[in-house]
Amino acid sequence: MGEEMKVIVFGLADEEYGIEVDKVRTIERMMPITRVPKTLSFVKGVINLRGVVIPVIDLRGRFGLPESEPTDGSRIIIVAVNDLEVGFIVDTANDVIDIDSDTIDTPPEVVGGIKAKYLRGVAKIGDDRLLIMLNLSEVLNKSEIIQLEQQEA
């Protein structure tokens, strides 16, 4: 058996994704997002969360999926990577599950239209459920993080 890991499950365009719980700070309902000029199209702007300004990325846009209007189910998942806090807009976020790290397979080149570099792997859960594990450091790759940090400055 590999290590048990706790994973937050979120939905995006009919697929289920996972992020390790220890990378997630909090999950918030949609809130007003302040647009920031001259940013990449998937950077929606910033939110003020309890006095902290956090950049928000639309994960659909980040992955090149069609963007959609937020719904009642939409959530902003606040993640922390390399001392940077960033919010991801997702369609739903509803579940915390335990998975065994041994069940994570290398991702195929493209999953759900998303390039493999953004993915850590695909976890099999039960007989018919696949969970696409994100590679957060690549989703927030350095050059883009630098752009985000410059906005905050």
Tab-separated table of C-alpha atoms in Angstrom:
chain	number	residue	atom	x	y	z
A	1	MET	CA	0.000	0.000	0.000
A	2	GLY	CA	1.135	3.523	-0.719
A	3	GLU	CA	0.448	6.487	1.487
A	4	GLU	CA	-3.095	7.535	2.214
A	5	MET	CA	-3.698	11.068	1.109
A	6	LYS	CA	-6.691	13.300	1.709
A	7	VAL	CA	-7.893	14.962	-1.442
A	8	ILE	CA	-10.460	17.662	-2.102
A	9	VAL	CA	-12.577	16.716	-5.096
A	10	PHE	CA	-13.831	19.433	-7.406
A	11	GLY	CA	-15.738	19.421	-10.643
A	12	LEU	CA	-14.834	21.190	-13.847
A	13	ALA	CA	-16.660	20.642	-17.127
A	14	ASP	CA	-17.990	17.150	-16.312
A	15	GLU	CA	-14.682	15.815	-14.972
A	16	GLU	CA	-13.617	15.312	-11.377
A	17	TYR	CA	-10.283	16.645	-10.184
A	18	GLY	CA	-8.348	16.372	-6.957
A	19	ILE	CA	-6.019	18.607	-4.966
A	20	GLU	CA	-4.273	17.404	-1.825
A	21	VAL	CA	-5.951	18.837	1.247
A	22	ASP	CA	-2.670	20.122	2.651
A	23	LYS	CA	-2.353	22.527	-0.305
A	24	VAL	CA	-5.851	23.948	0.178
A	25	ARG	CA	-6.346	26.848	2.573
A	26	THR	CA	-10.092	27.287	2.280
A	27	ILE	CA	-13.044	26.909	-0.086
A	28	GLU	CA	-15.214	29.964	-0.587
A	29	ARG	CA	-18.468	30.748	-2.341
A	30	MET	CA	-18.212	33.086	-5.309
A	31	MET	CA	-17.595	36.665	-4.265
A	32	PRO	CA	-16.973	39.938	-6.069
A	33	ILE	CA	-13.754	39.769	-8.081
A	34	THR	CA	-11.918	42.991	-8.880
A	35	ARG	CA	-10.619	42.964	-12.440
A	36	VAL	CA	-6.934	43.657	-12.894
A	37	PRO	CA	-5.845	45.228	-16.202
A	38	LYS	CA	-3.158	43.714	-18.447
A	39	THR	CA	-3.451	40.168	-17.129
A	40	LEU	CA	-3.818	36.861	-18.919
A	41	SER	CA	-7.417	36.153	-19.853
A	42	PHE	CA	-7.804	33.342	-17.326
A	43	VAL	CA	-6.697	35.612	-14.462
A	44	LYS	CA	-10.079	36.930	-13.386
A	45	GLY	CA	-8.725	39.500	-10.940
A	46	VAL	CA	-8.315	39.634	-7.179
A	47	ILE	CA	-10.511	39.051	-4.153
A	48	ASN	CA	-10.135	40.445	-0.665
A	49	LEU	CA	-10.396	37.518	1.702
A	50	ARG	CA	-10.366	38.594	5.341
A	51	GLY	CA	-7.959	41.413	4.535
A	52	VAL	CA	-5.687	39.395	2.226
A	53	VAL	CA	-5.660	40.179	-1.486
A	54	ILE	CA	-5.624	36.939	-3.479
A	55	PRO	CA	-5.398	36.588	-7.272
A	56	VAL	CA	-8.137	34.422	-8.788
A	57	ILE	CA	-7.715	32.163	-11.813
A	58	ASP	CA	-10.515	30.584	-13.812
A	59	LEU	CA	-9.340	26.990	-14.069
A	60	ARG	CA	-11.499	26.404	-17.151
A	61	GLY	CA	-9.701	29.245	-18.896
A	62	ARG	CA	-6.330	28.078	-17.578
A	63	PHE	CA	-6.877	24.663	-19.136
A	64	GLY	CA	-8.282	26.015	-22.381
A	65	LEU	CA	-11.789	24.722	-21.666
A	66	PRO	CA	-14.816	26.837	-22.550
A	67	GLU	CA	-15.443	29.290	-19.727
A	68	SER	CA	-18.897	29.354	-18.191
A	69	GLU	CA	-20.848	31.740	-16.022
A	70	PRO	CA	-20.577	31.007	-12.288
A	71	THR	CA	-23.541	29.182	-10.751
A	72	ASP	CA	-24.730	28.662	-7.179
A	73	GLY	CA	-22.446	25.641	-7.071
A	74	SER	CA	-19.337	27.512	-8.189
A	75	ARG	CA	-16.578	27.789	-5.616
A	76	ILE	CA	-13.233	29.497	-5.236
A	77	ILE	CA	-10.656	27.067	-3.884
A	78	ILE	CA	-7.836	28.975	-2.201
A	79	VAL	CA	-4.580	27.048	-2.599
A	80	ALA	CA	-1.126	27.799	-1.311
A	81	VAL	CA	1.854	26.961	-3.498
A	82	ASN	CA	5.379	28.178	-2.787
A	83	ASP	CA	4.150	30.842	-0.352
A	84	LEU	CA	1.719	32.214	-2.923
A	85	GLU	CA	-2.012	32.025	-2.290
A	86	VAL	CA	-4.194	31.797	-5.356
A	87	GLY	CA	-7.906	31.190	-5.835
A	88	PHE	CA	-9.180	28.760	-8.471
A	89	ILE	CA	-12.726	29.141	-9.760
A	90	VAL	CA	-14.264	25.677	-10.129
A	91	ASP	CA	-17.758	24.457	-11.025
A	92	THR	CA	-18.272	22.500	-7.801
A	93	ALA	CA	-16.267	21.473	-4.755
A	94	ASN	CA	-18.055	19.053	-2.524
A	95	ASP	CA	-16.034	16.125	-1.342
A	96	VAL	CA	-13.003	15.176	0.686
A	97	ILE	CA	-11.848	11.620	0.119
A	98	ASP	CA	-8.894	9.433	1.038
A	99	ILE	CA	-6.944	7.886	-1.789
A	100	ASP	CA	-3.974	5.587	-1.809
A	101	SER	CA	-0.992	7.136	-3.597
A	102	ASP	CA	-0.443	3.759	-5.304
A	103	THR	CA	-3.710	4.179	-7.202
A	104	ILE	CA	-2.379	7.252	-9.046
A	105	ASP	CA	-1.280	6.391	-12.580
A	106	THR	CA	0.758	8.558	-14.903
A	107	PRO	CA	-1.612	10.749	-16.875
A	108	PRO	CA	-2.204	10.102	-20.553
A	109	GLU	CA	-1.009	12.942	-22.806
A	110	VAL	CA	-4.380	14.669	-22.749
A	111	VAL	CA	-7.186	14.139	-20.243
A	112	GLY	CA	-10.475	15.958	-20.669
A	113	GLY	CA	-8.746	18.251	-23.151
A	114	ILE	CA	-6.034	19.235	-20.664
A	115	LYS	CA	-2.331	18.852	-21.353
A	116	ALA	CA	-0.535	16.279	-19.226
A	117	LYS	CA	1.932	18.801	-17.794
A	118	TYR	CA	-0.867	20.250	-15.648
A	119	LEU	CA	-1.673	16.827	-14.231
A	120	ARG	CA	0.074	14.763	-11.634
A	121	GLY	CA	-1.808	11.660	-12.577
A	122	VAL	CA	-5.160	9.950	-12.588
A	123	ALA	CA	-6.386	8.137	-9.474
A	124	LYS	CA	-8.756	5.211	-9.763
A	125	ILE	CA	-11.448	5.232	-7.108
A	126	GLY	CA	-13.623	2.175	-6.859
A	127	ASP	CA	-14.622	0.557	-10.120
A	128	ASP	CA	-15.741	3.412	-12.265
A	129	ARG	CA	-14.551	6.713	-10.849
A	130	LEU	CA	-11.449	8.503	-12.097
A	131	LEU	CA	-10.023	11.487	-10.304
A	132	ILE	CA	-7.633	13.734	-12.208
A	133	MET	CA	-4.914	14.906	-9.828
A	134	LEU	CA	-3.578	18.400	-10.505
A	135	ASN	CA	0.081	19.278	-10.619
A	136	LEU	CA	-0.332	22.618	-8.859
A	137	SER	CA	3.190	23.864	-9.385
A	138	GLU	CA	2.655	23.570	-13.144
A	139	VAL	CA	-0.869	24.998	-13.092
A	140	LEU	CA	0.779	28.004	-11.430
A	141	ASN	CA	4.034	27.849	-13.290
A	142	LYS	CA	6.766	30.271	-12.386
A	143	SER	CA	6.482	32.850	-15.141
A	144	GLU	CA	2.783	33.253	-14.462
A	145	ILE	CA	3.305	33.426	-10.723
A	146	ILE	CA	5.807	36.207	-11.303
A	147	GLN	CA	3.163	38.075	-13.310
A	148	LEU	CA	0.673	37.563	-10.485
A	149	GLU	CA	3.143	38.773	-7.886
A	150	GLN	CA	3.906	41.865	-9.912
A	151	GLN	CA	0.213	42.733	-9.935
A	152	GLU	CA	0.136	42.521	-6.177
A	153	ALA	CA	3.161	44.782	-5.830
